């Protein structure tokens, strides 16, 4: 009797999820060698994830820009303090009345630009007539003194001639000489009083010999009218009260309160950078002109004043900002901000190792300076990095 045939070994695939397993079982049941499935599937990433290679025909290469790493000077000792714009105290004038009187006319308006010597207002005052009278009296006194000196000189000459001919005594000559000396002293005194009266007329802006003139108060410097505290028709007898404020705004001061622990880094004549809230992103230059001689007992700060050019008229008093003074600098490699990727607490750039080959390298950055980021560690000047489009390479992995 022949033995019954053995049933065939059949592996059924019930679902697509078991395709690989089922095929392996079938092949095993058929006595064929089975290799690992992972050996037949290509790796999604290279063996070293920090090494990236982009095919030469990849459109990604046309969208990224590679450039050499440059350098930048980074401050190692820096003073930063709040500051504000102030008037240059050496170029501000408070306009006062030269004498009491009635304001007949105000010749400028608030904010007007004025020239040095330009009339600002006119006043009517009885003192102008007094000054004119004093001048005329001084002129008359000079004329009289000249006549007296002329007569005294003639008397002396006659007495001297008579004495030479033994017609008079020596005493008469001495008397004539004394009279001549007194007349000369009187002339000198009259000339001095006349000069004084003339200068007073000049200071008041009056012409000699005319009564009832208006007195014009003129600007002592070129600048702008910042304050007006008077109106036409008012009578003012306080010559110490300011009527106007005129300031030359071509230069302004920046005042800052610098902590006493940093004041040793700032010296008169050094440069400071000024950043203002009104002009974000702009940096202006100023020169230290004065350091306060005292320390504020409450804030423990020292006042620092720096002069800044304002020829374009952009700065106004009480504008706020800050000053920055750099004592020492260090040159470090620097990359554009677009070259830096931050991911998962890591900061890195892509360094070019060859055509289409890049290395992901971690870096340590310093505080941003303009459009560049200084690199404290991880990169050398001259190395080539992806300066634009680095995010495409990261997202493409």
Coordinates of C-alpha atoms in Angstrom, one line a residue:
X1 CA 0.0 0.0 0.0
X2 CA 1.4 3.4 -1.1
X3 CA 1.7 6.0 1.6
X4 CA -0.7 9.0 1.4
X5 CA 0.9 12.1 -0.1
X6 CA 1.9 14.9 2.4
X7 CA -0.2 18.1 2.2
X8 CA 1.4 21.1 0.6
X9 CA 2.5 23.9 3.0
X10 CA 0.5 27.0 2.1
X11 CA 1.0 30.6 3.5
X12 CA -2.0 32.9 3.1
X13 CA -1.7 36.7 3.1
X14 CA -4.7 38.0 4.9
X15 CA -4.0 41.8 4.8
X16 CA -1.6 44.2 3.0
X17 CA 0.1 44.9 6.3
X18 CA 1.5 41.4 6.4
X19 CA 3.0 41.4 2.9
X20 CA 6.6 41.4 3.9
X21 CA 6.1 38.8 6.6
X22 CA 4.0 36.6 4.5
X23 CA 6.4 36.6 1.6
X24 CA 9.2 35.8 4.0
X25 CA 7.2 32.8 5.4
X26 CA 6.4 31.5 2.0
X27 CA 10.1 31.7 1.0
X28 CA 11.1 30.1 4.2
X29 CA 8.6 27.3 3.7
X30 CA 9.9 26.8 0.3
X31 CA 13.4 26.5 1.6
X32 CA 14.8 29.7 0.2
X33 CA 17.1 32.1 2.0
X34 CA 15.5 35.3 3.4
X35 CA 17.4 38.5 3.7
X36 CA 16.6 41.4 6.0
X37 CA 14.0 43.8 4.6
X38 CA 16.0 46.8 6.0
X39 CA 18.9 45.8 3.8
X40 CA 16.8 46.4 0.7
X41 CA 15.4 49.9 1.7
X42 CA 17.7 52.9 1.1
X43 CA 18.6 55.1 4.2
X44 CA 16.6 58.4 4.5
X45 CA 19.6 60.2 6.0
X46 CA 23.4 59.9 5.6
X47 CA 25.4 58.0 8.1
X48 CA 26.6 61.4 9.6
X49 CA 23.6 63.8 9.9
X50 CA 26.0 66.8 10.1
X51 CA 27.3 66.1 6.6
X52 CA 24.8 67.1 3.9
X53 CA 25.2 66.6 0.1
X54 CA 23.0 68.3 -2.4
X55 CA 23.0 66.8 -6.0
X56 CA 24.5 69.1 -8.6
X57 CA 21.2 69.1 -10.6
X58 CA 19.1 70.0 -7.5
X59 CA 17.2 73.3 -7.9
X60 CA 18.0 74.0 -4.3
X61 CA 21.6 74.9 -5.2
X62 CA 20.3 77.8 -7.3
X63 CA 18.3 79.1 -4.3
X64 CA 21.1 79.4 -1.8
X65 CA 23.9 81.8 -1.6
X66 CA 27.3 81.0 -0.2
X67 CA 29.9 83.6 0.8
X68 CA 33.1 83.8 2.9
X69 CA 32.9 84.7 6.6
X70 CA 34.0 88.2 7.3
X71 CA 35.1 89.9 10.5
X72 CA 33.7 92.7 12.6
X73 CA 34.9 94.7 15.6
X74 CA 33.0 93.8 18.8
X75 CA 33.3 95.9 22.0
X76 CA 34.7 94.1 25.0
X77 CA 34.4 97.1 27.4
X78 CA 31.3 99.2 26.7
X79 CA 29.3 101.8 28.6
X80 CA 25.6 102.2 27.8
X81 CA 23.5 104.9 29.7
X82 CA 20.3 106.8 29.1
X83 CA 20.5 110.2 27.6
X84 CA 18.5 113.2 26.3
X85 CA 19.0 116.2 24.0
X86 CA 19.7 119.6 25.6
X87 CA 20.6 123.0 24.4
X88 CA 24.2 123.9 24.1
X89 CA 24.6 126.2 27.1
X90 CA 27.3 128.2 25.4
X91 CA 25.0 129.1 22.5
X92 CA 21.8 130.2 24.4
X93 CA 21.0 133.8 25.0
X94 CA 18.3 135.3 27.3
X95 CA 17.3 138.7 25.8
X96 CA 17.0 141.5 28.4
X97 CA 15.8 145.1 28.2
X98 CA 18.7 147.6 28.2
X99 CA 16.5 150.1 30.1
X100 CA 13.0 150.5 31.3
X101 CA 10.3 151.5 28.8
X102 CA 7.2 150.6 26.8
X103 CA 7.4 147.8 24.2
X104 CA 6.3 149.5 21.0
X105 CA 6.7 146.5 18.7
X106 CA 7.7 142.8 18.7
X107 CA 9.5 142.2 15.4
X108 CA 9.9 138.4 15.4
X109 CA 7.6 135.4 16.1
X110 CA 8.2 132.2 18.0
X111 CA 10.3 129.8 16.0
X112 CA 11.7 132.4 13.7
X113 CA 15.3 132.0 12.5
X114 CA 17.3 135.2 13.2
X115 CA 20.7 136.6 12.3
X116 CA 23.2 138.0 14.7
X117 CA 22.4 141.7 15.2
X118 CA 18.8 141.4 13.8
X119 CA 16.2 143.6 15.6
X120 CA 13.9 141.6 17.9
X121 CA 11.8 144.3 19.4
X122 CA 11.5 148.0 19.8
X123 CA 10.9 150.1 22.9
X124 CA 10.2 153.7 23.7
X125 CA 11.9 155.1 26.8
X126 CA 12.6 158.5 28.3
X127 CA 16.1 157.2 29.0
X128 CA 16.9 157.5 25.3
X129 CA 16.5 161.2 25.6
X130 CA 18.6 161.3 28.7
X131 CA 21.4 159.4 26.9
X132 CA 21.2 161.9 24.0
X133 CA 21.4 164.9 26.4
X134 CA 24.4 163.4 28.1
X135 CA 26.1 163.0 24.8
X136 CA 25.5 166.5 23.7
X137 CA 26.7 167.8 27.1
X138 CA 29.8 165.8 26.7
X139 CA 30.4 167.2 23.3
X140 CA 30.0 170.7 24.5
X141 CA 32.4 170.0 27.4
X142 CA 35.0 168.8 25.0
X143 CA 34.7 172.0 22.9
X144 CA 35.0 174.1 26.0
X145 CA 38.0 172.2 27.3
X146 CA 39.8 172.5 23.9
X147 CA 39.3 176.3 24.0
X148 CA 40.6 176.5 27.6
X149 CA 43.7 174.5 26.6
X150 CA 44.3 176.7 23.6
X151 CA 44.1 179.9 25.8
X152 CA 46.3 178.3 28.5
X153 CA 48.9 177.3 25.9
X154 CA 48.9 180.9 24.5
X155 CA 49.3 182.4 28.0
X156 CA 52.2 180.0 28.7
X157 CA 54.0 180.9 25.4
X158 CA 53.6 184.7 26.1
X159 CA 54.9 184.3 29.7
X160 CA 57.9 182.3 28.5
X161 CA 58.8 184.9 25.9
X162 CA 58.5 187.7 28.4
X163 CA 60.7 185.8 30.9
X164 CA 63.4 185.3 28.3
X165 CA 63.5 189.1 27.9
X166 CA 63.5 189.6 31.7
X167 CA 60.2 191.3 31.5
X168 CA 58.4 189.2 34.1
X169 CA 59.4 187.0 37.0
X170 CA 59.9 183.3 37.0
X171 CA 56.8 182.9 39.1
X172 CA 54.5 184.1 36.3
X173 CA 55.9 181.5 34.0
X174 CA 55.3 178.8 36.5
X175 CA 51.7 179.9 37.0
X176 CA 51.1 179.9 33.3
X177 CA 52.5 176.4 33.0
X178 CA 50.3 175.1 35.8
X179 CA 47.2 176.6 34.1
X180 CA 48.2 174.9 30.9
X181 CA 48.5 171.5 32.7
X182 CA 45.1 171.9 34.3
X183 CA 43.5 172.8 31.0
X184 CA 45.0 169.7 29.4
X185 CA 43.7 167.5 32.2
X186 CA 40.3 169.1 31.8
X187 CA 40.3 168.2 28.1
X188 CA 41.3 164.6 28.8
X189 CA 38.5 164.3 31.3
X190 CA 36.0 165.8 28.8
X191 CA 37.1 163.4 26.1
X192 CA 36.6 160.4 28.4
X193 CA 33.1 161.5 29.3
X194 CA 32.3 162.1 25.6
X195 CA 33.6 158.6 24.8
X196 CA 31.4 157.1 27.5
X197 CA 28.3 158.9 26.3
X198 CA 29.0 158.0 22.7
X199 CA 29.4 154.3 23.6
X200 CA 26.1 154.3 25.5
X201 CA 24.4 155.7 22.4
X202 CA 26.0 152.9 20.4
X203 CA 24.9 150.2 22.8
X204 CA 21.3 151.5 22.7
X205 CA 21.4 151.7 18.9
X206 CA 20.7 155.4 18.9
X207 CA 22.0 158.1 16.5
X208 CA 23.8 161.1 18.0
X209 CA 21.9 164.3 18.2
X210 CA 18.3 163.1 17.6
X211 CA 15.7 163.0 20.4
X212 CA 12.6 160.7 20.6
X213 CA 14.3 157.7 18.9
X214 CA 13.0 154.1 19.4
X215 CA 15.5 151.7 20.9
X216 CA 15.8 148.4 19.1
X217 CA 16.9 145.3 21.0
X218 CA 19.0 143.1 18.7
X219 CA 19.8 139.4 18.7
X220 CA 23.2 138.7 20.3
X221 CA 23.7 135.6 18.1
X222 CA 22.3 133.7 15.1
X223 CA 19.8 131.0 15.9
X224 CA 16.1 130.5 16.5
X225 CA 13.6 132.2 18.8
X226 CA 12.6 129.6 21.4
X227 CA 10.6 131.7 23.9
X228 CA 8.8 135.0 23.8
X229 CA 7.6 136.5 27.1
X230 CA 6.5 139.9 26.0
X231 CA 3.8 141.6 23.9
X232 CA 3.6 145.0 22.3
X233 CA 2.2 147.7 24.5
X234 CA 3.6 146.4 27.7
X235 CA 5.6 148.6 30.0
X236 CA 8.6 146.9 31.5
X237 CA 10.9 148.4 34.2
X238 CA 12.5 145.1 35.3
X239 CA 15.7 144.9 33.2
X240 CA 16.6 141.5 34.7
X241 CA 13.5 139.6 33.4
X242 CA 14.2 137.8 30.1
X243 CA 11.9 138.8 27.3
X244 CA 13.0 136.2 24.7
X245 CA 15.3 133.2 24.4
X246 CA 17.4 132.8 21.3
X247 CA 19.5 129.6 20.8
X248 CA 21.9 128.5 18.2
X249 CA 20.8 125.0 17.4
X250 CA 23.6 124.1 15.0
X251 CA 25.0 122.1 17.8
X252 CA 23.2 120.4 20.8
X253 CA 24.3 118.6 23.9
X254 CA 23.5 115.0 24.9
X255 CA 23.4 114.7 28.7
X256 CA 23.6 111.3 30.3
X257 CA 23.8 109.8 33.8
X258 CA 26.6 107.3 33.8
X259 CA 27.0 105.0 36.8
X260 CA 30.0 105.9 38.8
X261 CA 31.5 102.4 38.4
X262 CA 31.8 103.1 34.6
X263 CA 32.9 106.7 34.6
X264 CA 36.6 105.7 34.5
X265 CA 36.0 104.6 30.9
X266 CA 34.9 108.0 29.6
X267 CA 37.2 111.0 29.1
X268 CA 36.7 114.5 27.7
X269 CA 37.3 114.5 23.9
X270 CA 36.3 110.9 23.3
X271 CA 33.6 109.9 20.9
X272 CA 30.2 108.4 21.9
X273 CA 27.5 106.9 19.8
X274 CA 24.0 108.2 20.3
X275 CA 20.8 106.3 19.6
X276 CA 17.5 108.2 19.8
X277 CA 13.9 106.9 20.2
X278 CA 12.8 109.4 17.5
X279 CA 15.1 107.8 14.9
X280 CA 15.2 104.0 15.5
X281 CA 18.0 102.1 13.8
X282 CA 20.2 105.3 13.3
X283 CA 23.4 106.0 15.2
X284 CA 24.7 109.5 15.6
X285 CA 28.2 110.7 16.7
X286 CA 28.9 113.0 19.6
X287 CA 32.1 114.2 21.3
X288 CA 32.4 114.4 25.1
X289 CA 32.8 118.0 26.2
X290 CA 32.3 117.9 30.0
X291 CA 32.2 115.5 32.9
X292 CA 30.4 116.6 36.1
X293 CA 32.7 117.2 39.1
X294 CA 30.2 115.6 41.5
X295 CA 28.4 112.3 41.9
X296 CA 24.6 112.2 42.4
X297 CA 24.1 110.9 46.0
X298 CA 20.7 109.4 45.2
X299 CA 21.4 107.6 41.8
X300 CA 25.2 107.2 42.2
X301 CA 25.7 108.5 38.7
X302 CA 27.9 111.2 37.1
X303 CA 26.6 113.6 34.5
X304 CA 28.3 113.4 31.1
X305 CA 27.8 116.0 28.4
X306 CA 28.6 115.4 24.7
X307 CA 28.3 117.8 21.8
X308 CA 26.5 116.7 18.7
X309 CA 26.2 118.3 15.2
X310 CA 22.7 119.5 14.4
X311 CA 23.3 121.3 11.2
X312 CA 20.4 119.4 9.6
X313 CA 18.0 120.5 12.4
X314 CA 16.8 117.0 13.2
X315 CA 17.4 117.1 17.0
X316 CA 15.1 118.8 19.5
X317 CA 15.5 119.4 23.2
X318 CA 14.3 116.6 25.5
X319 CA 14.5 113.9 22.9
X320 CA 15.3 110.7 24.7
X321 CA 17.7 107.9 23.8
X322 CA 20.9 106.4 25.0
X323 CA 24.7 106.8 24.6
X324 CA 27.1 104.1 23.9
X325 CA 30.8 104.4 24.5
X326 CA 33.3 101.6 23.5
X327 CA 36.6 101.5 25.4
X328 CA 38.1 98.3 23.9
X329 CA 37.2 96.2 20.8
X330 CA 37.9 92.7 19.6
X331 CA 37.7 91.5 16.0
X332 CA 35.6 88.4 15.6
X333 CA 34.2 86.4 12.6
X334 CA 30.7 87.6 11.6
X335 CA 27.9 86.1 9.5
X336 CA 24.6 87.5 8.2
X337 CA 21.5 86.9 10.4
X338 CA 20.0 84.8 7.6
X339 CA 22.9 82.3 7.9
X340 CA 22.0 81.3 11.4
X341 CA 19.5 78.5 12.2
X342 CA 18.1 78.0 15.7
X343 CA 16.5 74.6 16.3
X344 CA 15.9 72.6 19.4
X345 CA 18.0 74.8 21.6
X346 CA 20.9 74.6 19.1
X347 CA 22.4 77.4 17.0
X348 CA 24.2 76.4 13.9
X349 CA 25.3 77.4 10.4
X350 CA 26.0 75.4 7.2
X351 CA 29.7 75.4 6.2
X352 CA 30.6 74.5 2.6
X353 CA 33.0 71.6 2.4
X354 CA 33.0 71.3 -1.3
X355 CA 30.6 71.7 -4.3
X356 CA 27.2 70.8 -3.0
X357 CA 28.6 69.5 0.2
X358 CA 27.8 71.2 3.5
X359 CA 28.5 70.6 7.2
X360 CA 26.1 71.6 9.9
X361 CA 28.2 73.3 12.6
X362 CA 27.2 74.7 16.0
X363 CA 28.3 78.2 16.8
X364 CA 28.3 80.5 19.8
X365 CA 27.1 84.0 19.0
X366 CA 27.6 87.5 20.5
X367 CA 25.2 90.4 20.6
X368 CA 24.0 91.4 17.1
X369 CA 25.8 94.4 15.5
X370 CA 23.8 95.9 12.7
X371 CA 23.0 93.3 10.1
X372 CA 25.7 90.9 11.3
X373 CA 26.1 88.4 14.1
X374 CA 29.5 88.1 15.7
X375 CA 30.6 84.5 16.2
X376 CA 32.5 83.9 19.5
X377 CA 33.2 80.2 18.8
X378 CA 32.7 77.5 16.1
X379 CA 33.7 79.4 13.0
X380 CA 36.8 81.0 11.5
X381 CA 37.1 84.0 9.2
X382 CA 37.4 83.0 5.6
X383 CA 35.3 79.9 5.8
X384 CA 32.4 79.7 3.4
X385 CA 28.9 79.4 4.8
X386 CA 25.4 79.6 3.4
X387 CA 24.6 83.3 3.8
X388 CA 21.1 83.1 2.4
X389 CA 18.7 80.2 2.0
X390 CA 20.0 78.0 4.9
X391 CA 16.5 77.4 6.1
X392 CA 15.8 75.7 2.7
X393 CA 18.6 73.2 3.4
X394 CA 17.3 72.5 6.8
X395 CA 13.7 71.9 5.7
X396 CA 14.8 69.8 2.7
X397 CA 16.3 67.1 4.9

